[in-house]
């Protein structure tokens, strides 16, 4: 019992350390620059991509257990469900880390995402910006409730927040959003 509690506490501490490292690495890093347009491209940092690839291992254990139980004639639907849930989460993490991009130019901000497709907001179209502590991202709201999400784990996140501060007028910031920068 005590060993189990200690193990769980160590897992929580380990996950916290990794998330803290990824956040700090994203803040310190710089976005890439599109040579043709000069736009800044914000994408997930290498560490996030490595974790996304490693997450593909997670479904293995419950999947192997489900197959083993099936072979022994004791099929257990619960392990199969856990396998599919972890496989879906791993796939979603992989798609997020490798396909999401924000492109910031003098004209505005473009979001490329497998979840929302391509969205573009000119700087003068932005109605509000707020920071979500639960999701660790900025939500940039445009006309027609069009939203762009800017994750804290993107390369050059500090540069991105500075860009927001320059381009988005103070009155459009929702309370406490600036504290994150």
PDB file of C-alpha atoms in Angstrom:
ATOM      1  CA  UNK A   1       0.000   0.000   0.000  1.00  0.00           C
ATOM      2  CA  UNK A   2       2.730   2.484   0.999  1.00  0.00           C
ATOM      3  CA  UNK A   3       4.856   1.456  -1.985  1.00  0.00           C
ATOM      4  CA  UNK A   4       1.881   2.045  -4.280  1.00  0.00           C
ATOM      5  CA  UNK A   5       1.309   5.537  -2.883  1.00  0.00           C
ATOM      6  CA  UNK A   6       5.009   6.386  -3.211  1.00  0.00           C
ATOM      7  CA  UNK A   7       4.985   5.096  -6.795  1.00  0.00           C
ATOM      8  CA  UNK A   8       1.961   7.241  -7.672  1.00  0.00           C
ATOM      9  CA  UNK A   9       3.524  10.318  -6.067  1.00  0.00           C
ATOM     10  CA  UNK A  10       6.747   9.738  -8.034  1.00  0.00           C
ATOM     11  CA  UNK A  11       4.768   9.465 -11.277  1.00  0.00           C
ATOM     12  CA  UNK A  12       2.984  12.757 -10.566  1.00  0.00           C
ATOM     13  CA  UNK A  13       6.299  14.453  -9.739  1.00  0.00           C
ATOM     14  CA  UNK A  14       7.900  13.019 -12.888  1.00  0.00           C
ATOM     15  CA  UNK A  15       5.056  14.211 -15.120  1.00  0.00           C
ATOM     16  CA  UNK A  16       5.198  17.664 -13.479  1.00  0.00           C
ATOM     17  CA  UNK A  17       8.948  17.903 -14.104  1.00  0.00           C
ATOM     18  CA  UNK A  18       8.523  16.934 -17.784  1.00  0.00           C
ATOM     19  CA  UNK A  19       5.672  19.425 -18.333  1.00  0.00           C
ATOM     20  CA  UNK A  20       7.666  22.171 -16.587  1.00  0.00           C
ATOM     21  CA  UNK A  21      10.705  21.398 -18.764  1.00  0.00           C
ATOM     22  CA  UNK A  22       8.634  21.500 -21.968  1.00  0.00           C
ATOM     23  CA  UNK A  23       7.066  24.826 -20.969  1.00  0.00           C
ATOM     24  CA  UNK A  24      10.417  26.424 -20.170  1.00  0.00           C
ATOM     25  CA  UNK A  25      11.989  25.049 -23.361  1.00  0.00           C
ATOM     26  CA  UNK A  26       9.133  26.481 -25.443  1.00  0.00           C
ATOM     27  CA  UNK A  27       9.500  29.892 -23.780  1.00  0.00           C
ATOM     28  CA  UNK A  28      13.274  30.003 -24.426  1.00  0.00           C
ATOM     29  CA  UNK A  29      13.194  28.783 -28.003  1.00  0.00           C
ATOM     30  CA  UNK A  30      12.674  30.896 -31.103  1.00  0.00           C
ATOM     31  CA  UNK A  31      10.131  30.451 -33.872  1.00  0.00           C
ATOM     32  CA  UNK A  32      11.304  29.613 -37.365  1.00  0.00           C
ATOM     33  CA  UNK A  33      11.099  32.266 -40.074  1.00  0.00           C
ATOM     34  CA  UNK A  34       9.540  31.708 -43.500  1.00  0.00           C
ATOM     35  CA  UNK A  35      12.270  32.952 -45.879  1.00  0.00           C
ATOM     36  CA  UNK A  36       9.751  33.860 -48.598  1.00  0.00           C
ATOM     37  CA  UNK A  37       7.449  36.020 -46.447  1.00  0.00           C
ATOM     38  CA  UNK A  38       9.378  36.758 -43.258  1.00  0.00           C
ATOM     39  CA  UNK A  39       6.458  35.413 -41.207  1.00  0.00           C
ATOM     40  CA  UNK A  40       7.202  33.712 -37.892  1.00  0.00           C
ATOM     41  CA  UNK A  41       6.180  30.062 -37.670  1.00  0.00           C
ATOM     42  CA  UNK A  42       5.328  28.690 -34.248  1.00  0.00           C
ATOM     43  CA  UNK A  43       5.163  24.884 -33.954  1.00  0.00           C
ATOM     44  CA  UNK A  44       5.541  22.373 -31.144  1.00  0.00           C
ATOM     45  CA  UNK A  45       9.038  22.039 -29.728  1.00  0.00           C
ATOM     46  CA  UNK A  46      11.148  18.931 -30.361  1.00  0.00           C
ATOM     47  CA  UNK A  47      10.612  17.659 -26.803  1.00  0.00           C
ATOM     48  CA  UNK A  48       6.843  17.649 -27.275  1.00  0.00           C
ATOM     49  CA  UNK A  49       7.212  15.745 -30.536  1.00  0.00           C
ATOM     50  CA  UNK A  50       9.461  13.150 -28.886  1.00  0.00           C
ATOM     51  CA  UNK A  51       6.895  12.647 -26.111  1.00  0.00           C
ATOM     52  CA  UNK A  52       4.153  12.293 -28.730  1.00  0.00           C
ATOM     53  CA  UNK A  53       6.094   9.517 -30.458  1.00  0.00           C
ATOM     54  CA  UNK A  54       6.837   7.829 -27.122  1.00  0.00           C
ATOM     55  CA  UNK A  55       3.116   7.999 -26.261  1.00  0.00           C
ATOM     56  CA  UNK A  56       2.512   5.465 -29.029  1.00  0.00           C
ATOM     57  CA  UNK A  57       3.926   2.851 -26.626  1.00  0.00           C
ATOM     58  CA  UNK A  58       1.156   3.474 -24.059  1.00  0.00           C
ATOM     59  CA  UNK A  59      -1.545   1.353 -25.722  1.00  0.00           C
ATOM     60  CA  UNK A  60       0.865  -1.595 -25.947  1.00  0.00           C
ATOM     61  CA  UNK A  61       0.439  -2.956 -22.432  1.00  0.00           C
ATOM     62  CA  UNK A  62      -3.367  -3.081 -22.299  1.00  0.00           C
ATOM     63  CA  UNK A  63      -3.394  -4.271 -25.934  1.00  0.00           C
ATOM     64  CA  UNK A  64      -0.978  -7.116 -25.211  1.00  0.00           C
ATOM     65  CA  UNK A  65      -2.939  -8.024 -22.081  1.00  0.00           C
ATOM     66  CA  UNK A  66      -6.228  -8.073 -24.024  1.00  0.00           C
ATOM     67  CA  UNK A  67      -4.683 -10.353 -26.693  1.00  0.00           C
ATOM     68  CA  UNK A  68      -3.182 -12.652 -24.036  1.00  0.00           C
ATOM     69  CA  UNK A  69      -6.496 -12.959 -22.200  1.00  0.00           C
ATOM     70  CA  UNK A  70      -8.290 -13.661 -25.480  1.00  0.00           C
ATOM     71  CA  UNK A  71      -5.796 -16.438 -26.368  1.00  0.00           C
ATOM     72  CA  UNK A  72      -6.357 -18.046 -22.956  1.00  0.00           C
ATOM     73  CA  UNK A  73     -10.090 -18.017 -23.565  1.00  0.00           C
ATOM     74  CA  UNK A  74     -10.750 -15.313 -20.975  1.00  0.00           C
ATOM     75  CA  UNK A  75     -11.517 -12.264 -23.120  1.00  0.00           C
ATOM     76  CA  UNK A  76     -11.823  -9.049 -21.116  1.00  0.00           C
ATOM     77  CA  UNK A  77     -13.546  -6.199 -22.920  1.00  0.00           C
ATOM     78  CA  UNK A  78     -12.275  -3.647 -20.385  1.00  0.00           C
ATOM     79  CA  UNK A  79      -8.627  -4.040 -21.484  1.00  0.00           C
ATOM     80  CA  UNK A  80      -9.637  -3.755 -25.120  1.00  0.00           C
ATOM     81  CA  UNK A  81     -11.507  -0.522 -24.362  1.00  0.00           C
ATOM     82  CA  UNK A  82      -8.479   0.848 -22.471  1.00  0.00           C
ATOM     83  CA  UNK A  83      -6.296  -0.070 -25.456  1.00  0.00           C
ATOM     84  CA  UNK A  84      -8.531   1.818 -27.916  1.00  0.00           C
ATOM     85  CA  UNK A  85      -8.815   4.865 -25.637  1.00  0.00           C
ATOM     86  CA  UNK A  86      -5.026   5.068 -25.200  1.00  0.00           C
ATOM     87  CA  UNK A  87      -4.472   4.480 -28.926  1.00  0.00           C
ATOM     88  CA  UNK A  88      -6.880   7.316 -29.776  1.00  0.00           C
ATOM     89  CA  UNK A  89      -5.216   9.666 -27.267  1.00  0.00           C
ATOM     90  CA  UNK A  90      -1.764   8.785 -28.597  1.00  0.00           C
ATOM     91  CA  UNK A  91      -2.864   9.379 -32.188  1.00  0.00           C
ATOM     92  CA  UNK A  92      -4.448  12.728 -31.249  1.00  0.00           C
ATOM     93  CA  UNK A  93      -1.256  13.789 -29.454  1.00  0.00           C
ATOM     94  CA  UNK A  94       0.818  12.828 -32.476  1.00  0.00           C
ATOM     95  CA  UNK A  95      -1.425  14.787 -34.850  1.00  0.00           C
ATOM     96  CA  UNK A  96      -1.397  17.821 -32.546  1.00  0.00           C
ATOM     97  CA  UNK A  97       2.371  17.915 -32.112  1.00  0.00           C
ATOM     98  CA  UNK A  98       3.276  17.364 -35.764  1.00  0.00           C
ATOM     99  CA  UNK A  99       0.529  19.236 -37.637  1.00  0.00           C
ATOM    100  CA  UNK A 100      -0.389  22.318 -35.579  1.00  0.00           C
ATOM    101  CA  UNK A 101       1.233  25.593 -36.671  1.00  0.00           C
ATOM    102  CA  UNK A 102       0.688  29.289 -36.041  1.00  0.00           C
ATOM    103  CA  UNK A 103       1.998  31.675 -38.663  1.00  0.00           C
ATOM    104  CA  UNK A 104       2.314  35.276 -37.494  1.00  0.00           C
ATOM    105  CA  UNK A 105       2.796  37.998 -40.098  1.00  0.00           C
ATOM    106  CA  UNK A 106       2.292  41.752 -40.322  1.00  0.00           C
ATOM    107  CA  UNK A 107      -1.211  41.070 -41.659  1.00  0.00           C
ATOM    108  CA  UNK A 108      -2.399  38.759 -38.884  1.00  0.00           C
ATOM    109  CA  UNK A 109      -2.261  35.285 -37.425  1.00  0.00           C
ATOM    110  CA  UNK A 110      -2.931  32.026 -39.305  1.00  0.00           C
ATOM    111  CA  UNK A 111      -3.692  28.767 -37.536  1.00  0.00           C
ATOM    112  CA  UNK A 112      -3.169  25.386 -39.197  1.00  0.00           C
ATOM    113  CA  UNK A 113      -4.676  22.515 -37.233  1.00  0.00           C
ATOM    114  CA  UNK A 114      -6.109  19.054 -37.912  1.00  0.00           C
ATOM    115  CA  UNK A 115      -8.954  19.944 -35.506  1.00  0.00           C
ATOM    116  CA  UNK A 116     -10.082  23.327 -36.839  1.00  0.00           C
ATOM    117  CA  UNK A 117      -8.525  23.440 -40.297  1.00  0.00           C
ATOM    118  CA  UNK A 118      -6.956  26.658 -41.504  1.00  0.00           C
ATOM    119  CA  UNK A 119      -8.077  29.919 -39.907  1.00  0.00           C
ATOM    120  CA  UNK A 120      -6.827  33.452 -40.402  1.00  0.00           C
ATOM    121  CA  UNK A 121      -7.502  36.580 -38.377  1.00  0.00           C
ATOM    122  CA  UNK A 122      -6.202  40.010 -39.328  1.00  0.00           C
ATOM    123  CA  UNK A 123      -4.905  41.891 -36.306  1.00  0.00           C
ATOM    124  CA  UNK A 124      -7.778  44.399 -36.531  1.00  0.00           C
ATOM    125  CA  UNK A 125     -10.355  41.540 -36.603  1.00  0.00           C
ATOM    126  CA  UNK A 126      -9.335  40.242 -33.184  1.00  0.00           C
ATOM    127  CA  UNK A 127     -12.126  41.022 -30.730  1.00  0.00           C
ATOM    128  CA  UNK A 128     -10.576  39.531 -27.598  1.00  0.00           C
ATOM    129  CA  UNK A 129      -7.721  37.458 -26.250  1.00  0.00           C
ATOM    130  CA  UNK A 130      -7.644  35.478 -23.020  1.00  0.00           C
ATOM    131  CA  UNK A 131      -5.428  32.896 -21.376  1.00  0.00           C
ATOM    132  CA  UNK A 132      -6.897  29.553 -20.293  1.00  0.00           C
ATOM    133  CA  UNK A 133      -4.931  28.173 -17.346  1.00  0.00           C
ATOM    134  CA  UNK A 134      -6.729  24.841 -17.589  1.00  0.00           C
ATOM    135  CA  UNK A 135      -5.669  24.259 -21.212  1.00  0.00           C
ATOM    136  CA  UNK A 136      -2.396  26.273 -21.101  1.00  0.00           C
ATOM    137  CA  UNK A 137      -3.232  28.262 -24.207  1.00  0.00           C
ATOM    138  CA  UNK A 138      -4.349  31.668 -25.389  1.00  0.00           C
ATOM    139  CA  UNK A 139      -7.742  31.864 -27.058  1.00  0.00           C
ATOM    140  CA  UNK A 140      -7.832  34.550 -29.733  1.00  0.00           C
ATOM    141  CA  UNK A 141     -11.427  35.380 -30.644  1.00  0.00           C
ATOM    142  CA  UNK A 142     -12.347  36.971 -33.955  1.00  0.00           C
ATOM    143  CA  UNK A 143     -15.539  38.008 -35.698  1.00  0.00           C
ATOM    144  CA  UNK A 144     -18.224  35.354 -35.983  1.00  0.00           C
ATOM    145  CA  UNK A 145     -16.817  33.523 -32.933  1.00  0.00           C
ATOM    146  CA  UNK A 146     -13.859  32.347 -35.014  1.00  0.00           C
ATOM    147  CA  UNK A 147     -11.183  31.168 -32.553  1.00  0.00           C
ATOM    148  CA  UNK A 148      -7.488  30.514 -32.789  1.00  0.00           C
ATOM    149  CA  UNK A 149      -5.728  28.636 -30.005  1.00  0.00           C
ATOM    150  CA  UNK A 150      -2.078  29.322 -29.171  1.00  0.00           C
ATOM    151  CA  UNK A 151      -0.588  26.599 -26.954  1.00  0.00           C
ATOM    152  CA  UNK A 152       1.983  27.386 -24.298  1.00  0.00           C
ATOM    153  CA  UNK A 153       4.089  24.488 -25.650  1.00  0.00           C
ATOM    154  CA  UNK A 154       4.746  26.058 -29.051  1.00  0.00           C
ATOM    155  CA  UNK A 155       8.336  26.963 -29.920  1.00  0.00           C
ATOM    156  CA  UNK A 156       8.971  30.599 -29.141  1.00  0.00           C
ATOM    157  CA  UNK A 157       5.883  31.015 -26.975  1.00  0.00           C
ATOM    158  CA  UNK A 158       7.456  34.018 -25.210  1.00  0.00           C
ATOM    159  CA  UNK A 159       8.035  35.708 -28.585  1.00  0.00           C
ATOM    160  CA  UNK A 160       4.442  34.917 -29.546  1.00  0.00           C
ATOM    161  CA  UNK A 161       3.043  36.544 -26.397  1.00  0.00           C
ATOM    162  CA  UNK A 162       5.244  39.615 -27.023  1.00  0.00           C
ATOM    163  CA  UNK A 163       3.836  39.781 -30.560  1.00  0.00           C
ATOM    164  CA  UNK A 164       0.292  39.647 -29.170  1.00  0.00           C
ATOM    165  CA  UNK A 165       1.123  42.480 -26.772  1.00  0.00           C
ATOM    166  CA  UNK A 166       2.372  44.632 -29.681  1.00  0.00           C
ATOM    167  CA  UNK A 167      -0.446  43.873 -32.118  1.00  0.00           C
ATOM    168  CA  UNK A 168      -3.557  43.495 -29.946  1.00  0.00           C
ATOM    169  CA  UNK A 169      -4.794  46.628 -28.151  1.00  0.00           C
ATOM    170  CA  UNK A 170      -4.961  46.550 -24.355  1.00  0.00           C
ATOM    171  CA  UNK A 171      -8.761  46.886 -24.241  1.00  0.00           C
ATOM    172  CA  UNK A 172      -9.176  43.576 -26.087  1.00  0.00           C
ATOM    173  CA  UNK A 173      -7.293  41.595 -23.442  1.00  0.00           C
ATOM    174  CA  UNK A 174      -9.578  39.826 -21.009  1.00  0.00           C
ATOM    175  CA  UNK A 175      -8.580  40.231 -17.330  1.00  0.00           C
ATOM    176  CA  UNK A 176      -5.410  38.460 -16.175  1.00  0.00           C
ATOM    177  CA  UNK A 177      -4.420  37.369 -19.696  1.00  0.00           C
ATOM    178  CA  UNK A 178      -1.299  39.508 -19.677  1.00  0.00           C
ATOM    179  CA  UNK A 179      -0.050  38.011 -16.407  1.00  0.00           C
ATOM    180  CA  UNK A 180       1.073  34.877 -18.270  1.00  0.00           C
ATOM    181  CA  UNK A 181       3.521  36.845 -20.395  1.00  0.00           C
TER     182      UNK A 181
END
